[in-house]
């Protein structure tokens, strides 16, 4: 990885190529994810990234598209042709670092893009946690949980992207097989044909005077228990 001193000397055109190479390695990512990726590599800071991204957008090499949380940054055909031609201008050690780190972060970033977790307060003053799983801009699963007063949702929000797929698959087992196993083909067909699953779950009791940390496993168990009561 580069030191802060070395990073300051990286020419702007190389910084732009590093962003293009990172997008080629990762696929579509949000600006926050790209910043995390580049700072993990000690490649550039936020200001440097923003300046480079604006230049790449102006030249038509990077574009952005709507996403439930942030806009997704994607290489254009012009950007792909540019990085194919000029990638050797990026130091070989930097390219290898981008590729190695990309292998570890690609799946995580995709999971983060497909999951959203947020808390909000309704007009009647009740606190809710909303968990979503999306695919290709479609909402596959939406779980709305009424929260006890004083609950902290940090743990669930941080873990949701890791467990959302398992929870969704557990729910669909009841929709497809009444709890039995299903094939990948059946699951793919179900996901393509069915719309949003909305589950409105009750508050999880909190001990008196304490803030509760709701575990995703509790959500999965309560969700499946509810699904057992539903006739499809």
JSON list of C-alpha atoms in Angstrom, two decimals:
[
{"chain": "A", "resi": 1, "resn": "UNK", "atom": "CA", "xyz": [0.00, 0.00, 0.00]},
{"chain": "A", "resi": 2, "resn": "UNK", "atom": "CA", "xyz": [1.09, 3.56, -0.58]},
{"chain": "A", "resi": 3, "resn": "UNK", "atom": "CA", "xyz": [2.13, 5.89, 2.22]},
{"chain": "A", "resi": 4, "resn": "UNK", "atom": "CA", "xyz": [0.51, 9.28, 2.66]},
{"chain": "A", "resi": 5, "resn": "UNK", "atom": "CA", "xyz": [3.67, 10.91, 1.21]},
{"chain": "A", "resi": 6, "resn": "UNK", "atom": "CA", "xyz": [3.57, 8.74, -1.88]},
{"chain": "A", "resi": 7, "resn": "UNK", "atom": "CA", "xyz": [-0.18, 9.27, -2.29]},
{"chain": "A", "resi": 8, "resn": "UNK", "atom": "CA", "xyz": [0.24, 13.05, -2.53]},
{"chain": "A", "resi": 9, "resn": "UNK", "atom": "CA", "xyz": [2.53, 12.63, -5.53]},
{"chain": "A", "resi": 10, "resn": "UNK", "atom": "CA", "xyz": [0.09, 10.46, -7.55]},
{"chain": "A", "resi": 11, "resn": "UNK", "atom": "CA", "xyz": [-0.79, 12.44, -10.72]},
{"chain": "A", "resi": 12, "resn": "UNK", "atom": "CA", "xyz": [-4.45, 13.28, -11.26]},
{"chain": "A", "resi": 13, "resn": "UNK", "atom": "CA", "xyz": [-4.64, 11.26, -14.47]},
{"chain": "A", "resi": 14, "resn": "UNK", "atom": "CA", "xyz": [-3.38, 8.17, -12.61]},
{"chain": "A", "resi": 15, "resn": "UNK", "atom": "CA", "xyz": [-5.93, 8.76, -9.85]},
{"chain": "A", "resi": 16, "resn": "UNK", "atom": "CA", "xyz": [-8.68, 8.75, -12.48]},
{"chain": "A", "resi": 17, "resn": "UNK", "atom": "CA", "xyz": [-7.31, 5.54, -13.97]},
{"chain": "A", "resi": 18, "resn": "UNK", "atom": "CA", "xyz": [-7.24, 3.97, -10.49]},
{"chain": "A", "resi": 19, "resn": "UNK", "atom": "CA", "xyz": [-10.94, 4.76, -10.09]},
{"chain": "A", "resi": 20, "resn": "UNK", "atom": "CA", "xyz": [-11.73, 3.27, -13.49]},
{"chain": "A", "resi": 21, "resn": "UNK", "atom": "CA", "xyz": [-9.70, 0.17, -12.65]},
{"chain": "A", "resi": 22, "resn": "UNK", "atom": "CA", "xyz": [-11.47, -0.15, -9.30]},
{"chain": "A", "resi": 23, "resn": "UNK", "atom": "CA", "xyz": [-14.90, 0.09, -10.95]},
{"chain": "A", "resi": 24, "resn": "UNK", "atom": "CA", "xyz": [-13.85, -2.47, -13.54]},
{"chain": "A", "resi": 25, "resn": "UNK", "atom": "CA", "xyz": [-12.77, -4.80, -10.71]},
{"chain": "A", "resi": 26, "resn": "UNK", "atom": "CA", "xyz": [-15.76, -4.26, -8.41]},
{"chain": "A", "resi": 27, "resn": "UNK", "atom": "CA", "xyz": [-18.65, -3.63, -10.79]},
{"chain": "A", "resi": 28, "resn": "UNK", "atom": "CA", "xyz": [-21.27, -0.99, -9.87]},
{"chain": "A", "resi": 29, "resn": "UNK", "atom": "CA", "xyz": [-20.72, 0.50, -6.40]},
{"chain": "A", "resi": 30, "resn": "UNK", "atom": "CA", "xyz": [-21.99, 3.48, -4.44]},
{"chain": "A", "resi": 31, "resn": "UNK", "atom": "CA", "xyz": [-19.77, 6.46, -3.83]},
{"chain": "A", "resi": 32, "resn": "UNK", "atom": "CA", "xyz": [-19.49, 5.47, -0.16]},
{"chain": "A", "resi": 33, "resn": "UNK", "atom": "CA", "xyz": [-18.36, 1.98, -1.11]},
{"chain": "A", "resi": 34, "resn": "UNK", "atom": "CA", "xyz": [-15.82, 3.32, -3.60]},
{"chain": "A", "resi": 35, "resn": "UNK", "atom": "CA", "xyz": [-14.43, 5.68, -0.96]},
{"chain": "A", "resi": 36, "resn": "UNK", "atom": "CA", "xyz": [-14.14, 2.80, 1.53]},
{"chain": "A", "resi": 37, "resn": "UNK", "atom": "CA", "xyz": [-12.37, 0.69, -1.07]},
{"chain": "A", "resi": 38, "resn": "UNK", "atom": "CA", "xyz": [-9.87, 3.42, -2.02]},
{"chain": "A", "resi": 39, "resn": "UNK", "atom": "CA", "xyz": [-9.14, 4.45, 1.56]},
{"chain": "A", "resi": 40, "resn": "UNK", "atom": "CA", "xyz": [-8.62, 0.80, 2.53]},
{"chain": "A", "resi": 41, "resn": "UNK", "atom": "CA", "xyz": [-5.85, 0.80, -0.09]},
{"chain": "A", "resi": 42, "resn": "UNK", "atom": "CA", "xyz": [-4.58, 4.19, 1.09]},
{"chain": "A", "resi": 43, "resn": "UNK", "atom": "CA", "xyz": [-4.96, 5.22, -2.55]},
{"chain": "A", "resi": 44, "resn": "UNK", "atom": "CA", "xyz": [-6.64, 8.63, -2.22]},
{"chain": "A", "resi": 45, "resn": "UNK", "atom": "CA", "xyz": [-8.78, 10.69, 0.11]},
{"chain": "A", "resi": 46, "resn": "UNK", "atom": "CA", "xyz": [-12.38, 11.90, -0.28]},
{"chain": "A", "resi": 47, "resn": "UNK", "atom": "CA", "xyz": [-11.50, 15.23, -1.92]},
{"chain": "A", "resi": 48, "resn": "UNK", "atom": "CA", "xyz": [-9.17, 13.58, -4.43]},
{"chain": "A", "resi": 49, "resn": "UNK", "atom": "CA", "xyz": [-11.80, 10.96, -5.25]},
{"chain": "A", "resi": 50, "resn": "UNK", "atom": "CA", "xyz": [-14.57, 13.55, -5.72]},
{"chain": "A", "resi": 51, "resn": "UNK", "atom": "CA", "xyz": [-12.42, 15.68, -8.03]},
{"chain": "A", "resi": 52, "resn": "UNK", "atom": "CA", "xyz": [-11.49, 12.62, -10.10]},
{"chain": "A", "resi": 53, "resn": "UNK", "atom": "CA", "xyz": [-15.09, 11.37, -10.23]},
{"chain": "A", "resi": 54, "resn": "UNK", "atom": "CA", "xyz": [-16.42, 14.72, -11.43]},
{"chain": "A", "resi": 55, "resn": "UNK", "atom": "CA", "xyz": [-13.83, 14.78, -14.20]},
{"chain": "A", "resi": 56, "resn": "UNK", "atom": "CA", "xyz": [-14.69, 11.20, -15.20]},
{"chain": "A", "resi": 57, "resn": "UNK", "atom": "CA", "xyz": [-18.41, 12.01, -15.25]},
{"chain": "A", "resi": 58, "resn": "UNK", "atom": "CA", "xyz": [-17.80, 15.12, -17.37]},
{"chain": "A", "resi": 59, "resn": "UNK", "atom": "CA", "xyz": [-15.77, 13.07, -19.86]},
{"chain": "A", "resi": 60, "resn": "UNK", "atom": "CA", "xyz": [-18.46, 10.38, -20.04]},
{"chain": "A", "resi": 61, "resn": "UNK", "atom": "CA", "xyz": [-16.31, 7.60, -18.61]},
{"chain": "A", "resi": 62, "resn": "UNK", "atom": "CA", "xyz": [-18.38, 7.05, -15.44]},
{"chain": "A", "resi": 63, "resn": "UNK", "atom": "CA", "xyz": [-22.13, 7.28, -15.04]},
{"chain": "A", "resi": 64, "resn": "UNK", "atom": "CA", "xyz": [-24.51, 6.89, -12.12]},
{"chain": "A", "resi": 65, "resn": "UNK", "atom": "CA", "xyz": [-27.93, 5.27, -11.78]},
{"chain": "A", "resi": 66, "resn": "UNK", "atom": "CA", "xyz": [-30.66, 5.39, -9.09]},
{"chain": "A", "resi": 67, "resn": "UNK", "atom": "CA", "xyz": [-30.45, 3.07, -6.08]},
{"chain": "A", "resi": 68, "resn": "UNK", "atom": "CA", "xyz": [-32.58, 2.94, -2.90]},
{"chain": "A", "resi": 69, "resn": "UNK", "atom": "CA", "xyz": [-29.73, 4.23, -0.73]},
{"chain": "A", "resi": 70, "resn": "UNK", "atom": "CA", "xyz": [-27.23, 6.02, -2.98]},
{"chain": "A", "resi": 71, "resn": "UNK", "atom": "CA", "xyz": [-26.64, 6.27, -6.70]},
{"chain": "A", "resi": 72, "resn": "UNK", "atom": "CA", "xyz": [-24.56, 3.48, -8.23]},
{"chain": "A", "resi": 73, "resn": "UNK", "atom": "CA", "xyz": [-21.38, 4.40, -10.09]},
{"chain": "A", "resi": 74, "resn": "UNK", "atom": "CA", "xyz": [-20.76, 2.39, -13.27]},
{"chain": "A", "resi": 75, "resn": "UNK", "atom": "CA", "xyz": [-18.19, 2.37, -16.06]},
{"chain": "A", "resi": 76, "resn": "UNK", "atom": "CA", "xyz": [-19.47, 3.53, -19.43]},
{"chain": "A", "resi": 77, "resn": "UNK", "atom": "CA", "xyz": [-18.26, 1.97, -22.66]},
{"chain": "A", "resi": 78, "resn": "UNK", "atom": "CA", "xyz": [-15.91, 4.94, -23.02]},
{"chain": "A", "resi": 79, "resn": "UNK", "atom": "CA", "xyz": [-14.56, 4.25, -19.54]},
{"chain": "A", "resi": 80, "resn": "UNK", "atom": "CA", "xyz": [-14.03, 0.57, -20.34]},
{"chain": "A", "resi": 81, "resn": "UNK", "atom": "CA", "xyz": [-12.12, 1.45, -23.51]},
{"chain": "A", "resi": 82, "resn": "UNK", "atom": "CA", "xyz": [-10.03, 4.00, -21.61]},
{"chain": "A", "resi": 83, "resn": "UNK", "atom": "CA", "xyz": [-8.95, 1.61, -18.86]},
{"chain": "A", "resi": 84, "resn": "UNK", "atom": "CA", "xyz": [-8.28, -1.15, -21.37]},
{"chain": "A", "resi": 85, "resn": "UNK", "atom": "CA", "xyz": [-5.89, 1.15, -23.23]},
{"chain": "A", "resi": 86, "resn": "UNK", "atom": "CA", "xyz": [-4.24, 3.00, -20.33]},
{"chain": "A", "resi": 87, "resn": "UNK", "atom": "CA", "xyz": [-4.28, 0.52, -17.41]},
{"chain": "A", "resi": 88, "resn": "UNK", "atom": "CA", "xyz": [-0.48, -0.02, -17.74]},
{"chain": "A", "resi": 89, "resn": "UNK", "atom": "CA", "xyz": [0.00, 3.60, -16.59]},
{"chain": "A", "resi": 90, "resn": "UNK", "atom": "CA", "xyz": [-1.14, 2.45, -13.11]},
{"chain": "A", "resi": 91, "resn": "UNK", "atom": "CA", "xyz": [1.82, 0.92, -11.21]},
{"chain": "A", "resi": 92, "resn": "UNK", "atom": "CA", "xyz": [1.66, -2.87, -11.37]},
{"chain": "A", "resi": 93, "resn": "UNK", "atom": "CA", "xyz": [1.77, -3.13, -7.57]},
{"chain": "A", "resi": 94, "resn": "UNK", "atom": "CA", "xyz": [-1.28, -0.86, -7.32]},
{"chain": "A", "resi": 95, "resn": "UNK", "atom": "CA", "xyz": [-3.19, -2.88, -9.89]},
{"chain": "A", "resi": 96, "resn": "UNK", "atom": "CA", "xyz": [-2.45, -6.09, -7.98]},
{"chain": "A", "resi": 97, "resn": "UNK", "atom": "CA", "xyz": [-3.59, -4.46, -4.72]},
{"chain": "A", "resi": 98, "resn": "UNK", "atom": "CA", "xyz": [-6.86, -3.34, -6.34]},
{"chain": "A", "resi": 99, "resn": "UNK", "atom": "CA", "xyz": [-7.48, -6.82, -7.73]},
{"chain": "A", "resi": 100, "resn": "UNK", "atom": "CA", "xyz": [-6.70, -8.59, -4.43]},
{"chain": "A", "resi": 101, "resn": "UNK", "atom": "CA", "xyz": [-8.85, -6.26, -2.35]},
{"chain": "A", "resi": 102, "resn": "UNK", "atom": "CA", "xyz": [-11.59, -6.36, -4.99]},
{"chain": "A", "resi": 103, "resn": "UNK", "atom": "CA", "xyz": [-11.83, -10.14, -4.68]},
{"chain": "A", "resi": 104, "resn": "UNK", "atom": "CA", "xyz": [-12.59, -9.75, -0.98]},
{"chain": "A", "resi": 105, "resn": "UNK", "atom": "CA", "xyz": [-14.97, -6.79, -1.21]},
{"chain": "A", "resi": 106, "resn": "UNK", "atom": "CA", "xyz": [-17.00, -7.49, -4.35]},
{"chain": "A", "resi": 107, "resn": "UNK", "atom": "CA", "xyz": [-19.56, -9.80, -2.70]},
{"chain": "A", "resi": 108, "resn": "UNK", "atom": "CA", "xyz": [-19.80, -7.67, 0.44]},
{"chain": "A", "resi": 109, "resn": "UNK", "atom": "CA", "xyz": [-20.55, -4.53, -1.59]},
{"chain": "A", "resi": 110, "resn": "UNK", "atom": "CA", "xyz": [-23.21, -6.35, -3.61]},
{"chain": "A", "resi": 111, "resn": "UNK", "atom": "CA", "xyz": [-24.87, -7.61, -0.42]},
{"chain": "A", "resi": 112, "resn": "UNK", "atom": "CA", "xyz": [-24.83, -4.09, 1.01]},
{"chain": "A", "resi": 113, "resn": "UNK", "atom": "CA", "xyz": [-26.48, -2.73, -2.15]},
{"chain": "A", "resi": 114, "resn": "UNK", "atom": "CA", "xyz": [-29.27, -5.30, -1.93]},
{"chain": "A", "resi": 115, "resn": "UNK", "atom": "CA", "xyz": [-30.09, -4.64, 1.72]},
{"chain": "A", "resi": 116, "resn": "UNK", "atom": "CA", "xyz": [-31.33, -1.56, 3.52]},
{"chain": "A", "resi": 117, "resn": "UNK", "atom": "CA", "xyz": [-31.94, -1.08, 7.25]},
{"chain": "A", "resi": 118, "resn": "UNK", "atom": "CA", "xyz": [-33.28, 2.09, 8.79]},
{"chain": "A", "resi": 119, "resn": "UNK", "atom": "CA", "xyz": [-35.14, 3.27, 11.87]},
{"chain": "A", "resi": 120, "resn": "UNK", "atom": "CA", "xyz": [-37.85, 5.91, 11.83]},
{"chain": "A", "resi": 121, "resn": "UNK", "atom": "CA", "xyz": [-40.57, 7.38, 14.02]},
{"chain": "A", "resi": 122, "resn": "UNK", "atom": "CA", "xyz": [-44.18, 7.31, 12.75]},
{"chain": "A", "resi": 123, "resn": "UNK", "atom": "CA", "xyz": [-46.62, 10.18, 13.03]},
{"chain": "A", "resi": 124, "resn": "UNK", "atom": "CA", "xyz": [-48.11, 8.61, 16.17]},
{"chain": "A", "resi": 125, "resn": "UNK", "atom": "CA", "xyz": [-44.70, 8.63, 17.85]},
{"chain": "A", "resi": 126, "resn": "UNK", "atom": "CA", "xyz": [-43.93, 4.91, 17.56]},
{"chain": "A", "resi": 127, "resn": "UNK", "atom": "CA", "xyz": [-40.42, 3.80, 16.64]},
{"chain": "A", "resi": 128, "resn": "UNK", "atom": "CA", "xyz": [-39.93, 1.28, 13.83]},
{"chain": "A", "resi": 129, "resn": "UNK", "atom": "CA", "xyz": [-37.11, -0.67, 12.24]},
{"chain": "A", "resi": 130, "resn": "UNK", "atom": "CA", "xyz": [-37.50, -1.35, 8.51]},
{"chain": "A", "resi": 131, "resn": "UNK", "atom": "CA", "xyz": [-35.38, -4.06, 6.89]},
{"chain": "A", "resi": 132, "resn": "UNK", "atom": "CA", "xyz": [-35.39, -4.55, 3.13]},
{"chain": "A", "resi": 133, "resn": "UNK", "atom": "CA", "xyz": [-33.90, -6.96, 0.60]},
{"chain": "A", "resi": 134, "resn": "UNK", "atom": "CA", "xyz": [-33.91, -5.78, -3.02]},
{"chain": "A", "resi": 135, "resn": "UNK", "atom": "CA", "xyz": [-32.91, -7.22, -6.39]},
{"chain": "A", "resi": 136, "resn": "UNK", "atom": "CA", "xyz": [-32.66, -5.28, -9.64]},
{"chain": "A", "resi": 137, "resn": "UNK", "atom": "CA", "xyz": [-34.54, -2.33, -8.11]},
{"chain": "A", "resi": 138, "resn": "UNK", "atom": "CA", "xyz": [-37.38, -4.65, -6.95]},
{"chain": "A", "resi": 139, "resn": "UNK", "atom": "CA", "xyz": [-38.16, -5.05, -3.27]},
{"chain": "A", "resi": 140, "resn": "UNK", "atom": "CA", "xyz": [-38.18, -8.78, -2.45]},
{"chain": "A", "resi": 141, "resn": "UNK", "atom": "CA", "xyz": [-38.63, -8.55, 1.29]},
{"chain": "A", "resi": 142, "resn": "UNK", "atom": "CA", "xyz": [-39.68, -5.79, 3.64]},
{"chain": "A", "resi": 143, "resn": "UNK", "atom": "CA", "xyz": [-39.82, -6.44, 7.38]},
{"chain": "A", "resi": 144, "resn": "UNK", "atom": "CA", "xyz": [-41.29, -3.73, 9.60]},
{"chain": "A", "resi": 145, "resn": "UNK", "atom": "CA", "xyz": [-40.70, -4.18, 13.32]},
{"chain": "A", "resi": 146, "resn": "UNK", "atom": "CA", "xyz": [-42.33, -2.06, 16.01]},
{"chain": "A", "resi": 147, "resn": "UNK", "atom": "CA", "xyz": [-39.65, -1.28, 18.57]},
{"chain": "A", "resi": 148, "resn": "UNK", "atom": "CA", "xyz": [-39.80, -0.92, 22.34]},
{"chain": "A", "resi": 149, "resn": "UNK", "atom": "CA", "xyz": [-38.94, 2.51, 23.67]},
{"chain": "A", "resi": 150, "resn": "UNK", "atom": "CA", "xyz": [-35.22, 3.11, 23.97]},
{"chain": "A", "resi": 151, "resn": "UNK", "atom": "CA", "xyz": [-34.14, 0.29, 21.65]},
{"chain": "A", "resi": 152, "resn": "UNK", "atom": "CA", "xyz": [-30.77, 0.46, 19.93]},
{"chain": "A", "resi": 153, "resn": "UNK", "atom": "CA", "xyz": [-30.73, -0.99, 16.44]},
{"chain": "A", "resi": 154, "resn": "UNK", "atom": "CA", "xyz": [-27.03, -0.67, 15.63]},
{"chain": "A", "resi": 155, "resn": "UNK", "atom": "CA", "xyz": [-26.34, -4.41, 15.82]},
{"chain": "A", "resi": 156, "resn": "UNK", "atom": "CA", "xyz": [-29.22, -5.39, 13.54]},
{"chain": "A", "resi": 157, "resn": "UNK", "atom": "CA", "xyz": [-28.49, -2.67, 11.01]},
{"chain": "A", "resi": 158, "resn": "UNK", "atom": "CA", "xyz": [-24.84, -3.71, 10.82]},
{"chain": "A", "resi": 159, "resn": "UNK", "atom": "CA", "xyz": [-25.67, -7.42, 10.49]},
{"chain": "A", "resi": 160, "resn": "UNK", "atom": "CA", "xyz": [-28.68, -7.22, 8.16]},
{"chain": "A", "resi": 161, "resn": "UNK", "atom": "CA", "xyz": [-26.67, -7.36, 4.93]},
{"chain": "A", "resi": 162, "resn": "UNK", "atom": "CA", "xyz": [-25.09, -10.63, 6.11]},
{"chain": "A", "resi": 163, "resn": "UNK", "atom": "CA", "xyz": [-28.32, -12.44, 7.05]},
{"chain": "A", "resi": 164, "resn": "UNK", "atom": "CA", "xyz": [-30.98, -10.99, 4.70]},
{"chain": "A", "resi": 165, "resn": "UNK", "atom": "CA", "xyz": [-30.61, -13.69, 2.02]},
{"chain": "A", "resi": 166, "resn": "UNK", "atom": "CA", "xyz": [-30.83, -16.51, 4.58]},
{"chain": "A", "resi": 167, "resn": "UNK", "atom": "CA", "xyz": [-33.94, -15.00, 6.13]},
{"chain": "A", "resi": 168, "resn": "UNK", "atom": "CA", "xyz": [-35.56, -14.55, 2.71]},
{"chain": "A", "resi": 169, "resn": "UNK", "atom": "CA", "xyz": [-34.73, -18.12, 1.71]},
{"chain": "A", "resi": 170, "resn": "UNK", "atom": "CA", "xyz": [-36.12, -19.41, 4.99]},
{"chain": "A", "resi": 171, "resn": "UNK", "atom": "CA", "xyz": [-39.38, -17.57, 4.39]},
{"chain": "A", "resi": 172, "resn": "UNK", "atom": "CA", "xyz": [-39.72, -18.80, 0.81]},
{"chain": "A", "resi": 173, "resn": "UNK", "atom": "CA", "xyz": [-39.31, -22.40, 1.94]},
{"chain": "A", "resi": 174, "resn": "UNK", "atom": "CA", "xyz": [-42.74, -22.04, 3.52]},
{"chain": "A", "resi": 175, "resn": "UNK", "atom": "CA", "xyz": [-44.14, -20.30, 0.48]},
{"chain": "A", "resi": 176, "resn": "UNK", "atom": "CA", "xyz": [-42.89, -22.97, -1.93]},
{"chain": "A", "resi": 177, "resn": "UNK", "atom": "CA", "xyz": [-42.70, -26.20, 0.04]},
{"chain": "A", "resi": 178, "resn": "UNK", "atom": "CA", "xyz": [-44.40, -25.54, 3.36]},
{"chain": "A", "resi": 179, "resn": "UNK", "atom": "CA", "xyz": [-41.00, -25.70, 5.04]},
{"chain": "A", "resi": 180, "resn": "UNK", "atom": "CA", "xyz": [-39.34, -28.29, 2.80]},
{"chain": "A", "resi": 181, "resn": "UNK", "atom": "CA", "xyz": [-36.36, -27.89, 0.52]},
{"chain": "A", "resi": 182, "resn": "UNK", "atom": "CA", "xyz": [-36.53, -26.21, -2.87]},
{"chain": "A", "resi": 183, "resn": "UNK", "atom": "CA", "xyz": [-34.28, -26.13, -5.90]},
{"chain": "A", "resi": 184, "resn": "UNK", "atom": "CA", "xyz": [-32.31, -23.11, -7.06]},
{"chain": "A", "resi": 185, "resn": "UNK", "atom": "CA", "xyz": [-34.50, -23.00, -10.16]},
{"chain": "A", "resi": 186, "resn": "UNK", "atom": "CA", "xyz": [-37.67, -22.85, -8.09]},
{"chain": "A", "resi": 187, "resn": "UNK", "atom": "CA", "xyz": [-36.26, -20.08, -5.93]},
{"chain": "A", "resi": 188, "resn": "UNK", "atom": "CA", "xyz": [-35.17, -18.09, -9.00]},
{"chain": "A", "resi": 189, "resn": "UNK", "atom": "CA", "xyz": [-38.64, -18.45, -10.53]},
{"chain": "A", "resi": 190, "resn": "UNK", "atom": "CA", "xyz": [-40.29, -17.43, -7.27]},
{"chain": "A", "resi": 191, "resn": "UNK", "atom": "CA", "xyz": [-38.09, -14.34, -6.99]},
{"chain": "A", "resi": 192, "resn": "UNK", "atom": "CA", "xyz": [-38.86, -13.30, -10.57]},
{"chain": "A", "resi": 193, "resn": "UNK", "atom": "CA", "xyz": [-42.63, -13.80, -10.35]},
{"chain": "A", "resi": 194, "resn": "UNK", "atom": "CA", "xyz": [-43.48, -12.56, -6.87]},
{"chain": "A", "resi": 195, "resn": "UNK", "atom": "CA", "xyz": [-43.57, -9.06, -5.53]},
{"chain": "A", "resi": 196, "resn": "UNK", "atom": "CA", "xyz": [-42.74, -7.65, -2.16]},
{"chain": "A", "resi": 197, "resn": "UNK", "atom": "CA", "xyz": [-43.22, -9.72, 0.99]},
{"chain": "A", "resi": 198, "resn": "UNK", "atom": "CA", "xyz": [-44.30, -7.36, 3.77]},
{"chain": "A", "resi": 199, "resn": "UNK", "atom": "CA", "xyz": [-44.11, -8.59, 7.36]},
{"chain": "A", "resi": 200, "resn": "UNK", "atom": "CA", "xyz": [-45.29, -6.36, 10.19]},
{"chain": "A", "resi": 201, "resn": "UNK", "atom": "CA", "xyz": [-43.86, -7.84, 13.38]},
{"chain": "A", "resi": 202, "resn": "UNK", "atom": "CA", "xyz": [-44.63, -6.84, 16.98]},
{"chain": "A", "resi": 203, "resn": "UNK", "atom": "CA", "xyz": [-42.17, -5.15, 19.27]},
{"chain": "A", "resi": 204, "resn": "UNK", "atom": "CA", "xyz": [-39.60, -7.38, 20.89]},
{"chain": "A", "resi": 205, "resn": "UNK", "atom": "CA", "xyz": [-39.96, -6.89, 24.67]},
{"chain": "A", "resi": 206, "resn": "UNK", "atom": "CA", "xyz": [-37.10, -5.07, 26.37]},
{"chain": "A", "resi": 207, "resn": "UNK", "atom": "CA", "xyz": [-36.12, -5.59, 29.98]},
{"chain": "A", "resi": 208, "resn": "UNK", "atom": "CA", "xyz": [-37.32, -2.79, 32.21]},
{"chain": "A", "resi": 209, "resn": "UNK", "atom": "CA", "xyz": [-34.89, 0.13, 32.12]},
{"chain": "A", "resi": 210, "resn": "UNK", "atom": "CA", "xyz": [-32.65, -1.50, 29.52]},
{"chain": "A", "resi": 211, "resn": "UNK", "atom": "CA", "xyz": [-32.06, -0.94, 25.81]},
{"chain": "A", "resi": 212, "resn": "UNK", "atom": "CA", "xyz": [-32.54, -4.06, 23.73]},
{"chain": "A", "resi": 213, "resn": "UNK", "atom": "CA", "xyz": [-30.23, -5.34, 20.99]},
{"chain": "A", "resi": 214, "resn": "UNK", "atom": "CA", "xyz": [-32.45, -7.38, 18.65]},
{"chain": "A", "resi": 215, "resn": "UNK", "atom": "CA", "xyz": [-30.53, -10.26, 17.06]},
{"chain": "A", "resi": 216, "resn": "UNK", "atom": "CA", "xyz": [-31.25, -11.08, 13.39]},
{"chain": "A", "resi": 217, "resn": "UNK", "atom": "CA", "xyz": [-31.88, -14.69, 14.50]},
{"chain": "A", "resi": 218, "resn": "UNK", "atom": "CA", "xyz": [-34.81, -13.44, 16.58]},
{"chain": "A", "resi": 219, "resn": "UNK", "atom": "CA", "xyz": [-36.18, -11.73, 13.48]},
{"chain": "A", "resi": 220, "resn": "UNK", "atom": "CA", "xyz": [-35.80, -14.88, 11.40]},
{"chain": "A", "resi": 221, "resn": "UNK", "atom": "CA", "xyz": [-37.46, -17.10, 14.03]},
{"chain": "A", "resi": 222, "resn": "UNK", "atom": "CA", "xyz": [-40.37, -14.73, 14.53]},
{"chain": "A", "resi": 223, "resn": "UNK", "atom": "CA", "xyz": [-40.76, -14.28, 10.78]},
{"chain": "A", "resi": 224, "resn": "UNK", "atom": "CA", "xyz": [-40.89, -18.03, 10.13]},
{"chain": "A", "resi": 225, "resn": "UNK", "atom": "CA", "xyz": [-43.29, -18.53, 13.04]},
{"chain": "A", "resi": 226, "resn": "UNK", "atom": "CA", "xyz": [-45.62, -15.98, 11.43]},
{"chain": "A", "resi": 227, "resn": "UNK", "atom": "CA", "xyz": [-45.25, -17.60, 8.02]},
{"chain": "A", "resi": 228, "resn": "UNK", "atom": "CA", "xyz": [-46.34, -20.96, 9.45]},
{"chain": "A", "resi": 229, "resn": "UNK", "atom": "CA", "xyz": [-49.68, -19.33, 10.22]},
{"chain": "A", "resi": 230, "resn": "UNK", "atom": "CA", "xyz": [-50.20, -18.10, 6.63]},
{"chain": "A", "resi": 231, "resn": "UNK", "atom": "CA", "xyz": [-52.11, -20.11, 4.02]},
{"chain": "A", "resi": 232, "resn": "UNK", "atom": "CA", "xyz": [-50.67, -19.61, 0.52]}
]
